[in-house]
CSV table of N, CA and C in Angstrom, one decimal:
chain,number,residue,atom,x,y,z
A,19,MET,N,-92.0,12.3,-19.5
A,19,MET,CA,-91.3,12.3,-19.6
A,19,MET,C,-90.8,10.4,-19.8
A,20,LYS,N,-92.2,10.0,-20.4
A,20,LYS,CA,-91.7,8.6,-21.6
A,20,LYS,C,-91.8,9.1,-22.8
A,21,LYS,N,-91.7,10.0,-23.0
A,21,LYS,CA,-91.2,10.8,-24.6
A,21,LYS,C,-90.0,11.2,-24.6
A,22,LEU,N,-88.8,11.6,-23.6
A,22,LEU,CA,-87.8,11.7,-23.2
A,22,LEU,C,-87.0,10.2,-22.6
A,23,LEU,N,-87.5,9.3,-22.1
A,23,LEU,CA,-87.2,7.7,-21.5
A,23,LEU,C,-87.1,7.4,-23.2
A,24,SER,N,-88.0,7.2,-23.7
A,24,SER,CA,-88.3,6.3,-25.3
A,24,SER,C,-86.7,7.4,-26.4
A,25,GLY,N,-86.9,8.9,-25.9
A,25,GLY,CA,-85.8,9.2,-26.8
A,25,GLY,C,-84.3,9.3,-26.1
A,26,LEU,N,-84.2,8.7,-25.0
A,26,LEU,CA,-82.7,7.8,-24.9
A,26,LEU,C,-82.8,6.6,-24.8
A,27,LEU,N,-84.0,5.6,-25.3
A,27,LEU,CA,-83.6,4.5,-25.3
A,27,LEU,C,-83.4,4.3,-27.1
A,28,ALA,N,-84.0,5.3,-27.6
A,28,ALA,CA,-83.2,5.1,-29.3
A,28,ALA,C,-81.9,6.0,-29.5
A,29,PHE,N,-81.5,7.0,-29.1
A,29,PHE,CA,-79.9,7.4,-28.8
A,29,PHE,C,-79.5,5.8,-28.0
A,30,THR,N,-79.7,5.6,-26.8
A,30,THR,CA,-78.5,4.5,-27.3
A,30,THR,C,-78.0,3.6,-27.9
A,31,VAL,N,-79.3,3.1,-28.6
A,31,VAL,CA,-79.2,2.0,-29.7
A,31,VAL,C,-78.9,2.8,-31.0
A,32,LEU,N,-78.4,3.2,-31.1
A,32,LEU,CA,-77.7,4.7,-32.4
A,32,LEU,C,-76.6,4.7,-32.2
A,33,ALA,N,-75.8,5.2,-31.2
A,33,ALA,CA,-74.6,5.5,-30.7
A,33,ALA,C,-73.9,4.1,-29.9
A,34,SER,N,-74.3,2.7,-29.5
A,34,SER,CA,-74.2,2.2,-29.5
A,34,SER,C,-73.8,1.1,-30.8
A,35,PHE,N,-75.0,1.1,-32.5
A,35,PHE,CA,-74.1,1.1,-33.2
A,35,PHE,C,-73.2,1.6,-34.1
A,36,SER,N,-72.9,3.0,-33.3
A,36,SER,CA,-72.1,4.5,-34.2
A,36,SER,C,-70.4,3.8,-33.6
A,37,GLY,N,-70.9,3.7,-31.7
A,37,GLY,CA,-69.1,3.9,-31.3
A,37,GLY,C,-69.3,2.4,-31.9
A,38,CYS,N,-69.7,0.9,-32.6
A,38,CYS,CA,-68.4,-0.2,-32.7
A,38,CYS,C,-68.8,0.9,-34.1
A,39,ALA,N,-69.1,1.0,-34.9
A,39,ALA,CA,-68.6,1.4,-36.1
A,39,ALA,C,-67.2,2.1,-36.0
A,40,LEU,N,-67.3,3.6,-34.8
A,40,LEU,CA,-66.2,4.1,-35.1
A,40,LEU,C,-65.1,3.7,-34.4
A,41,ALA,N,-65.5,2.8,-33.7
A,41,ALA,CA,-64.1,1.9,-32.9
A,41,ALA,C,-63.2,1.3,-33.6
A,42,ASN,N,-63.3,1.0,-34.4
A,42,ASN,CA,-61.6,0.5,-35.5
A,42,ASN,C,-61.0,1.5,-36.7
A,43,ARG,N,-62.1,2.8,-36.9
A,43,ARG,CA,-61.6,3.6,-37.6
A,43,ARG,C,-60.2,4.2,-36.8
A,44,GLU,N,-59.5,4.5,-37.8
A,44,GLU,CA,-58.3,5.4,-37.5
A,44,GLU,C,-59.0,6.7,-37.2
A,45,PRO,N,-57.7,7.3,-36.4
A,45,PRO,CA,-58.1,9.3,-36.1
A,45,PRO,C,-57.6,9.5,-37.1
A,46,GLU,N,-58.6,10.6,-37.8
A,46,GLU,CA,-57.7,11.8,-39.2
A,46,GLU,C,-56.8,12.3,-38.6
A,47,GLN,N,-56.0,13.0,-38.9
A,47,GLN,CA,-54.9,15.1,-38.8
A,47,GLN,C,-55.3,15.0,-40.1
A,48,THR,N,-55.3,16.1,-39.7
A,48,THR,CA,-55.5,17.4,-40.8
A,48,THR,C,-54.3,18.5,-40.3
A,49,THR,N,-53.5,19.2,-40.8
A,49,THR,CA,-52.9,20.3,-41.0
A,49,THR,C,-53.3,20.9,-42.1
A,50,THR,N,-53.3,22.4,-42.0
A,50,THR,CA,-52.9,23.3,-43.2
A,50,THR,C,-52.6,24.6,-42.6
A,51,ALA,N,-52.0,24.6,-44.1
A,51,ALA,CA,-50.5,25.6,-43.5
A,51,ALA,C,-50.5,26.7,-45.9
A,52,GLU,N,-49.4,27.7,-45.1
A,52,GLU,CA,-50.1,28.5,-46.3
A,52,GLU,C,-48.7,28.4,-46.7
A,53,THR,N,-48.5,28.2,-48.0
A,53,THR,CA,-47.2,28.4,-49.2
A,53,THR,C,-46.9,29.2,-49.8
A,54,THR,N,-46.3,30.1,-49.6
A,54,THR,CA,-46.1,31.2,-50.1
A,54,THR,C,-45.0,31.2,-51.6
A,55,THR,N,-44.4,32.2,-52.0
A,55,THR,CA,-43.6,32.0,-53.6
A,55,THR,C,-42.8,33.0,-53.2
A,56,SER,N,-41.3,32.6,-53.3
A,56,SER,CA,-40.5,33.8,-53.3
A,56,SER,C,-39.9,33.1,-54.8
A,57,ALA,N,-38.1,34.5,-54.4
A,57,ALA,CA,-38.1,34.8,-55.7
A,57,ALA,C,-37.4,33.8,-56.8
A,58,PRO,N,-36.9,33.9,-57.4
A,58,PRO,CA,-36.9,33.0,-58.3
A,58,PRO,C,-36.0,32.3,-57.9
A,59,ALA,N,-35.4,31.3,-58.2
A,59,ALA,CA,-33.7,30.7,-57.8
A,59,ALA,C,-34.1,30.2,-56.5
A,60,THR,N,-35.4,29.9,-55.9
A,60,THR,CA,-35.2,29.6,-54.2
A,60,THR,C,-36.1,28.9,-53.9
A,61,PHE,N,-36.4,27.9,-53.0
A,61,PHE,CA,-37.5,27.5,-52.8
A,61,PHE,C,-38.7,27.7,-52.0
A,62,PRO,N,-39.6,27.9,-52.1
A,62,PRO,CA,-40.8,28.3,-51.8
A,62,PRO,C,-41.1,28.1,-50.4
A,63,SER,N,-41.5,28.4,-49.3
A,63,SER,CA,-41.9,28.1,-47.8
A,63,SER,C,-42.8,27.8,-47.3
A,64,THR,N,-42.9,27.9,-46.2
A,64,THR,CA,-44.4,27.0,-45.6
A,64,THR,C,-44.3,27.9,-44.5
A,65,GLN,N,-44.9,28.5,-44.4
A,65,GLN,CA,-46.0,29.4,-43.3
A,65,GLN,C,-47.0,29.3,-42.3
A,66,PRO,N,-47.5,29.5,-41.2
A,66,PRO,CA,-48.2,29.5,-40.3
A,66,PRO,C,-49.3,30.5,-41.2
A,67,PRO,N,-49.7,30.6,-41.0
A,67,PRO,CA,-51.1,31.6,-40.5
A,67,PRO,C,-50.9,32.8,-40.0
A,68,THR,N,-51.2,34.0,-40.1
A,68,THR,CA,-50.8,34.9,-39.0
A,68,THR,C,-52.0,35.0,-38.7
A,69,GLU,N,-51.8,35.6,-37.2
A,69,GLU,CA,-52.9,35.1,-35.8
A,69,GLU,C,-53.2,37.3,-36.0
A,70,THR,N,-54.5,36.7,-35.5
A,70,THR,CA,-55.0,38.8,-35.6
A,70,THR,C,-55.2,38.9,-34.2
A,71,THR,N,-55.3,39.5,-33.3
A,71,THR,CA,-56.2,39.9,-32.0
A,71,THR,C,-56.3,41.2,-32.5
A,72,THR,N,-58.3,41.3,-31.8
A,72,THR,CA,-58.2,42.2,-31.3
A,72,THR,C,-59.1,42.3,-30.1
A,73,ALA,N,-58.8,43.7,-29.3
A,73,ALA,CA,-59.7,43.7,-28.0
A,73,ALA,C,-60.4,44.4,-28.2
A,74,VAL,N,-62.0,44.5,-28.0
A,74,VAL,CA,-63.3,44.7,-27.7
A,74,VAL,C,-63.7,44.6,-26.3
A,75,GLU,N,-64.3,45.4,-25.8
A,75,GLU,CA,-64.6,45.8,-24.2
A,75,GLU,C,-66.2,45.7,-24.4
A,76,THR,N,-66.4,44.9,-24.1
A,76,THR,CA,-67.4,44.7,-23.1
A,76,THR,C,-68.6,44.9,-22.2
A,77,THR,N,-69.5,45.1,-21.9
A,77,THR,CA,-70.0,45.2,-20.8
A,77,THR,C,-71.2,44.4,-20.1
A,78,ALA,N,-71.3,43.6,-18.9
A,78,ALA,CA,-72.2,42.6,-18.6
A,78,ALA,C,-73.3,43.0,-18.6
A,79,PRO,N,-74.8,42.2,-19.1
A,79,PRO,CA,-76.4,42.8,-19.2
A,79,PRO,C,-76.2,42.8,-17.7
A,80,GLU,N,-77.7,44.2,-17.3
A,80,GLU,CA,-78.1,44.2,-16.1
A,80,GLU,C,-78.9,42.9,-16.0
A,81,SER,N,-78.5,43.0,-14.5
A,81,SER,CA,-79.4,41.8,-13.9
A,81,SER,C,-81.3,42.4,-13.3
A,82,THR,N,-81.8,41.5,-13.8
A,82,THR,CA,-82.9,41.8,-13.9
A,82,THR,C,-83.7,41.8,-12.3
A,83,GLY,N,-83.0,40.8,-11.3
A,83,GLY,CA,-83.7,40.5,-10.3
A,83,GLY,C,-82.9,39.3,-10.1
A,84,PRO,N,-83.3,38.8,-8.7
A,84,PRO,CA,-82.7,37.9,-8.0
A,84,PRO,C,-82.6,36.5,-8.7
A,85,ALA,N,-82.2,35.5,-9.1
A,85,ALA,CA,-81.9,34.3,-9.2
A,85,ALA,C,-81.5,33.7,-8.9
A,86,ALA,N,-81.6,32.4,-8.8
A,86,ALA,CA,-80.4,30.6,-8.2
A,86,ALA,C,-79.1,30.6,-9.2
A,87,SER,N,-78.6,30.7,-9.4
A,87,SER,CA,-76.9,30.4,-10.3
A,87,SER,C,-76.6,29.3,-10.0
A,88,THR,N,-76.6,28.9,-11.0
A,88,THR,CA,-75.9,27.6,-11.1
A,88,THR,C,-75.1,27.2,-10.6
A,89,ASP,N,-73.5,28.3,-11.2
A,89,ASP,CA,-72.2,28.4,-10.6
A,89,ASP,C,-72.4,28.4,-9.0
A,90,THR,N,-73.1,28.8,-7.7
A,90,THR,CA,-73.3,28.3,-6.5
A,90,THR,C,-73.5,27.2,-6.6
A,91,LEU,N,-74.5,26.5,-6.9
A,91,LEU,CA,-74.8,25.1,-6.8
A,91,LEU,C,-73.6,24.4,-6.6
A,92,PRO,N,-74.1,22.9,-6.3
A,92,PRO,CA,-72.8,22.2,-6.4
A,92,PRO,C,-73.1,21.1,-7.7
A,93,PRO,N,-72.3,21.2,-8.4
A,93,PRO,CA,-72.0,20.8,-10.0
A,93,PRO,C,-73.4,18.3,-9.4
A,94,LEU,N,-74.2,18.3,-9.7
A,94,LEU,CA,-75.4,16.9,-9.7
A,94,LEU,C,-74.2,16.1,-10.0
A,95,SER,N,-72.8,16.2,-10.2
A,95,SER,CA,-72.2,14.2,-10.6
A,95,SER,C,-72.3,14.6,-8.7
A,96,THR,N,-71.7,15.6,-8.0
A,96,THR,CA,-71.2,15.0,-6.5
A,96,THR,C,-73.1,14.9,-5.8
A,97,LEU,N,-74.0,15.1,-5.8
A,97,LEU,CA,-74.9,14.9,-5.2
A,97,LEU,C,-75.8,14.0,-5.8
A,98,VAL,N,-75.2,13.2,-7.0
A,98,VAL,CA,-76.7,12.0,-7.7
A,98,VAL,C,-75.1,10.7,-7.8
A,99,PRO,N,-75.3,9.9,-7.3
A,99,PRO,CA,-74.4,8.9,-7.6
A,99,PRO,C,-74.0,8.5,-9.1
A,100,LEU,N,-72.8,7.8,-9.5
A,100,LEU,CA,-72.3,8.5,-10.9
A,100,LEU,C,-72.3,5.8,-10.7
A,101,PRO,N,-72.8,5.9,-11.8
A,101,PRO,CA,-72.2,4.7,-12.0
A,101,PRO,C,-70.6,3.9,-11.9
A,102,ASP,N,-70.5,2.8,-11.2
A,102,ASP,CA,-69.3,2.8,-11.0
A,102,ASP,C,-69.1,1.6,-11.9
A,103,PHE,N,-69.5,0.6,-13.0
A,103,PHE,CA,-69.6,-0.1,-13.2
A,103,PHE,C,-69.6,0.2,-14.9
A,104,GLY,N,-69.5,-1.5,-16.3
A,104,GLY,CA,-69.5,-0.7,-16.8
A,104,GLY,C,-68.8,0.2,-17.9
A,105,ILE,N,-68.9,0.5,-19.1
A,105,ILE,CA,-67.7,1.5,-19.9
A,105,ILE,C,-68.0,2.8,-19.7
A,106,ARG,N,-67.6,3.7,-20.0
A,106,ARG,CA,-68.5,4.8,-19.8
A,106,ARG,C,-67.9,5.5,-21.0
A,107,ILE,N,-68.8,5.8,-22.5
A,107,ILE,CA,-68.4,5.7,-23.6
A,107,ILE,C,-68.6,7.1,-23.6
A,108,THR,N,-69.4,8.3,-22.7
A,108,THR,CA,-69.8,9.4,-22.7
A,108,THR,C,-69.8,9.9,-21.7
A,109,PHE,N,-69.5,11.5,-21.6
A,109,PHE,CA,-70.9,12.1,-20.2
A,109,PHE,C,-70.0,13.3,-20.2
A,110,SER,N,-71.3,13.7,-20.4
A,110,SER,CA,-71.5,15.5,-20.3
A,110,SER,C,-72.1,16.0,-18.7
A,111,GLU,N,-71.7,17.6,-18.1
A,111,GLU,CA,-72.0,17.9,-17.2
A,111,GLU,C,-72.4,19.2,-17.6
A,112,THR,N,-73.4,19.8,-17.5
A,112,THR,CA,-73.8,21.3,-17.3
A,112,THR,C,-74.0,22.0,-15.9
A,113,GLY,N,-74.5,22.7,-15.4
A,113,GLY,CA,-74.7,23.1,-14.7
A,113,GLY,C,-75.9,22.4,-13.9
A,114,ASN,N,-77.1,22.5,-15.1
A,114,ASN,CA,-78.5,21.6,-14.4
A,114,ASN,C,-78.5,20.4,-15.2
A,115,GLU,N,-77.8,19.8,-15.4
A,115,GLU,CA,-77.8,18.4,-16.2
A,115,GLU,C,-76.1,17.9,-16.1
A,116,TRP,N,-76.7,16.2,-16.2
A,116,TRP,CA,-75.6,15.2,-16.9
A,116,TRP,C,-76.3,14.2,-17.5
A,117,THR,N,-75.1,13.8,-18.1
A,117,THR,CA,-75.6,12.1,-18.6
A,117,THR,C,-74.7,11.9,-19.1
A,118,GLY,N,-74.7,10.8,-18.9
A,118,GLY,CA,-73.7,9.8,-19.3
A,118,GLY,C,-74.5,8.4,-20.0
A,119,ASN,N,-73.7,8.0,-20.3
A,119,ASN,CA,-73.8,6.6,-21.6
A,119,ASN,C,-72.7,6.0,-21.5
A,120,TYR,N,-72.7,4.3,-21.3
A,120,TYR,CA,-72.2,3.2,-20.7
A,120,TYR,C,-72.7,2.3,-21.5
A,121,THR,N,-71.9,0.8,-21.4
A,121,THR,CA,-71.7,0.2,-22.3
A,121,THR,C,-71.0,-1.0,-21.2
A,122,GLY,N,-72.0,-2.4,-21.6
A,122,GLY,CA,-71.1,-3.6,-20.5
A,122,GLY,C,-71.4,-3.7,-19.8
A,123,VAL,N,-72.8,-3.1,-19.3
A,123,VAL,CA,-73.1,-2.7,-18.4
A,123,VAL,C,-74.5,-4.8,-18.5
A,124,ARG,N,-74.3,-5.8,-17.5
A,124,ARG,CA,-74.9,-6.3,-17.0
A,124,ARG,C,-76.5,-6.5,-16.1
A,125,PHE,N,-77.5,-6.5,-16.4
A,125,PHE,CA,-78.6,-6.2,-16.2
A,125,PHE,C,-78.7,-6.4,-13.8
A,126,ALA,N,-77.6,-7.3,-13.5
A,126,ALA,CA,-77.4,-7.0,-12.2
A,126,ALA,C,-76.9,-5.5,-11.7
A,127,ASP,N,-76.0,-5.2,-12.9
A,127,ASP,CA,-75.7,-3.9,-12.6
A,127,ASP,C,-76.8,-2.7,-12.3
A,128,TYR,N,-77.8,-2.9,-13.3
A,128,TYR,CA,-78.6,-1.8,-14.0
A,128,TYR,C,-79.6,-2.4,-12.0
A,129,GLY,N,-80.0,-2.8,-11.8
A,129,GLY,CA,-80.6,-4.0,-10.8
A,129,GLY,C,-80.0,-2.9,-9.3
A,130,ASP,N,-78.6,-3.1,-9.3
A,130,ASP,CA,-78.0,-2.3,-8.4
A,130,ASP,C,-77.7,-0.7,-8.0
A,131,TYR,N,-77.7,-0.3,-9.1
A,131,TYR,CA,-78.2,1.1,-9.3
A,131,TYR,C,-78.9,1.4,-9.1
A,132,ILE,N,-80.0,1.3,-9.3
A,132,ILE,CA,-81.4,1.5,-9.0
A,132,ILE,C,-81.2,1.5,-7.8
A,133,SER,N,-80.5,0.4,-7.3
A,133,SER,CA,-80.8,0.2,-5.8
A,133,SER,C,-80.5,1.8,-4.9
A,134,ARG,N,-79.0,1.9,-5.4
A,134,ARG,CA,-78.3,2.8,-4.6
A,134,ARG,C,-78.5,4.4,-4.8
A,135,LEU,N,-79.1,3.9,-6.3
A,135,LEU,CA,-79.9,5.2,-5.9
A,135,LEU,C,-81.4,5.6,-5.4
A,136,LYS,N,-81.9,4.8,-4.8
A,136,LYS,CA,-82.9,4.7,-3.7
A,136,LYS,C,-82.2,4.9,-2.5
A,137,LYS,N,-81.0,4.5,-2.2
A,137,LYS,CA,-80.1,5.2,-0.6
A,137,LYS,C,-79.9,6.1,-0.8
A,138,ALA,N,-79.3,6.8,-1.8
A,138,ALA,CA,-79.1,7.9,-1.9
A,138,ALA,C,-80.5,9.3,-1.4
A,139,GLY,N,-81.7,8.4,-2.0
A,139,GLY,CA,-83.0,9.5,-2.2
A,139,GLY,C,-83.5,9.5,-3.0
A,140,PHE,N,-83.5,9.0,-4.1
A,140,PHE,CA,-84.4,8.8,-5.0
A,140,PHE,C,-85.5,8.2,-5.3
A,141,ASP,N,-85.7,8.0,-3.8
A,141,ASP,CA,-86.8,7.3,-4.0
A,141,ASP,C,-88.4,8.3,-4.5
A,142,ARG,N,-89.4,9.6,-4.4
A,142,ARG,CA,-90.0,10.3,-5.1
A,142,ARG,C,-90.3,9.8,-6.7
A,143,ASN,N,-91.6,10.1,-7.1
A,143,ASN,CA,-92.6,9.9,-8.0
A,143,ASN,C,-91.5,9.2,-9.1
A,144,ILE,N,-91.3,7.2,-8.7
A,144,ILE,CA,-90.7,6.5,-9.3
A,144,ILE,C,-91.5,6.0,-10.7
A,145,SER,N,-91.2,6.2,-11.4
A,145,SER,CA,-91.5,5.5,-12.3
A,145,SER,C,-90.8,4.3,-13.3
A,146,SER,N,-91.4,3.0,-13.3
A,146,SER,CA,-90.5,2.8,-14.7
A,146,SER,C,-91.7,1.4,-15.2
A,147,ALA,N,-90.5,1.3,-16.6
A,147,ALA,CA,-91.1,-0.2,-17.7
A,147,ALA,C,-90.1,-1.0,-18.2
A,148,LYS,N,-91.0,-2.0,-18.7
A,148,LYS,CA,-90.2,-3.1,-19.5
A,148,LYS,C,-90.6,-2.9,-20.9
A,149,ALA,N,-90.2,-2.9,-22.0
A,149,ALA,CA,-91.1,-3.5,-23.1
A,149,ALA,C,-89.4,-4.3,-24.2
A,150,LEU,N,-89.3,-5.0,-24.7
A,150,LEU,CA,-89.1,-6.3,-25.6
A,150,LEU,C,-87.3,-6.1,-25.0
A,151,ASN,N,-87.1,-6.1,-23.8
A,151,ASN,CA,-85.4,-6.2,-23.1
A,151,ASN,C,-84.6,-4.8,-23.2
A,152,ALA,N,-85.8,-3.8,-22.6
A,152,ALA,CA,-85.7,-2.4,-22.9
A,152,ALA,C,-86.2,-2.0,-21.4
A,153,TYR,N,-85.8,-1.4,-20.3
A,153,TYR,CA,-85.9,-0.7,-19.1
A,153,TYR,C,-85.6,0.9,-19.3
A,154,THR,N,-86.9,0.8,-18.7
A,154,THR,CA,-86.8,2.7,-17.9
A,154,THR,C,-87.1,2.5,-16.4
A,155,PHE,N,-86.4,4.0,-15.8
A,155,PHE,CA,-86.6,4.5,-14.6
A,155,PHE,C,-86.3,5.2,-14.1
A,156,SER,N,-87.4,5.8,-13.9
A,156,SER,CA,-86.5,8.1,-13.2
A,156,SER,C,-87.5,7.8,-11.8
A,157,ALA,N,-87.1,8.8,-11.2
A,157,ALA,CA,-87.1,9.2,-10.1
A,157,ALA,C,-86.4,10.3,-9.2
A,158,ASP,N,-87.4,11.2,-8.8
A,158,ASP,CA,-86.4,12.4,-7.6
A,158,ASP,C,-86.5,11.9,-6.3
A,159,ASN,N,-85.7,12.9,-6.3
A,159,ASN,CA,-85.3,13.1,-4.8
A,159,ASN,C,-86.2,14.0,-3.7
A,160,GLY,N,-87.2,14.8,-4.2
A,160,GLY,CA,-87.6,15.4,-3.5
A,160,GLY,C,-87.1,17.0,-3.7
A,161,GLU,N,-86.1,17.9,-3.6
A,161,GLU,CA,-85.0,18.5,-3.5
A,161,GLU,C,-85.1,18.8,-4.6
A,162,GLY,N,-85.9,18.4,-6.2
A,162,GLY,CA,-85.8,19.2,-7.5
A,162,GLY,C,-84.7,18.4,-8.8
A,163,ILE,N,-84.0,17.5,-8.0
A,163,ILE,CA,-83.4,16.6,-8.9
A,163,ILE,C,-84.2,15.1,-9.0
A,164,GLU,N,-84.1,15.3,-10.8
A,164,GLU,CA,-84.8,13.7,-11.4
A,164,GLU,C,-83.7,13.3,-12.1
A,165,VAL,N,-83.7,12.2,-12.1
A,165,VAL,CA,-82.8,10.9,-12.3
A,165,VAL,C,-83.7,10.0,-13.4
A,166,SER,N,-83.5,10.0,-14.3
A,166,SER,CA,-84.0,9.0,-15.8
A,166,SER,C,-82.8,7.8,-15.8
A,167,ILE,N,-83.3,6.5,-16.2
A,167,ILE,CA,-82.6,5.6,-16.6
A,167,ILE,C,-82.9,5.0,-18.3
A,168,ALA,N,-82.1,4.8,-18.7
A,168,ALA,CA,-82.5,4.0,-19.8
A,168,ALA,C,-81.7,2.8,-20.2
A,169,TYR,N,-82.0,1.7,-20.6
A,169,TYR,CA,-81.2,-0.3,-20.7
A,169,TYR,C,-81.9,-0.7,-21.5
A,170,ALA,N,-80.8,-1.0,-21.9
A,170,ALA,CA,-81.3,-2.0,-23.1
A,170,ALA,C,-80.3,-3.1,-22.3
A,171,ARG,N,-80.9,-3.7,-22.6
A,171,ARG,CA,-80.6,-5.4,-22.0
A,171,ARG,C,-79.9,-6.0,-22.8
A,172,LEU,N,-80.4,-6.2,-23.9
A,172,LEU,CA,-79.7,-7.1,-25.5
A,172,LEU,C,-78.4,-6.9,-25.8
A,173,LEU,N,-78.1,-5.1,-25.5
A,173,LEU,CA,-77.0,-4.2,-26.3
A,173,LEU,C,-76.6,-4.3,-25.2
A,174,GLY,N,-76.6,-3.9,-23.9
A,174,GLY,CA,-75.6,-3.7,-22.8
A,174,GLY,C,-75.4,-2.9,-22.5
A,175,THR,N,-76.1,-1.9,-22.7
A,175,THR,CA,-76.5,-0.2,-22.9
A,175,THR,C,-76.9,0.6,-22.0
A,176,MET,N,-76.3,1.7,-21.2
A,176,MET,CA,-77.1,2.2,-20.5
A,176,MET,C,-77.1,4.2,-20.4
A,177,THR,N,-78.3,4.7,-20.5
A,177,THR,CA,-77.7,6.0,-21.1
A,177,THR,C,-79.0,6.5,-19.1
A,178,VAL,N,-77.5,7.3,-18.6
A,178,VAL,CA,-78.3,7.8,-17.2
A,178,VAL,C,-78.1,9.3,-17.2
A,179,THR,N,-79.0,10.2,-17.0
A,179,THR,CA,-79.4,12.0,-16.5
A,179,THR,C,-80.4,12.0,-16.1
A,180,ALA,N,-79.3,13.0,-15.5
A,180,ALA,CA,-79.7,13.5,-14.0
A,180,ALA,C,-79.9,15.1,-14.2
A,181,GLU,N,-81.0,15.8,-13.7
A,181,GLU,CA,-81.3,17.1,-13.9
A,181,GLU,C,-82.0,17.8,-12.8
A,182,ARG,N,-81.5,19.4,-12.8
A,182,ARG,CA,-82.6,20.2,-11.8
A,182,ARG,C,-84.0,20.5,-12.5
């Protein structure tokens, strides 16, 4: 768990520096086209590449036994309170995990969010630490869902991860 939280804290610091550098860049636009030559005394024309589609017959693999499908479980973002403060930089969610990176997070927001998580039932196996203005918190709800937070106070960045 400490390695995960240390990794998340390092990622948060790296993401905040990268985000600052990328925020001032103009987006690049690239376009590709194929140029063909034509008969003499005519201008070349630009044509889009031709698309080829093929149909492939596939079969689903056989099931090896009953397993809990993540398709039938509700998304984690509906079970774990999402931060409603700061600026969300990134957010990704799969069936078993969601991760959000936030900036502009005040220390009071971090404390309030931990209180909200505890009220939502994430009050078991609590672990928290502080080192050089970097804070970590993790807890689970006793139903197989764990929440981890890495907060960098001086940068005002926070990474939240919830996983089954």
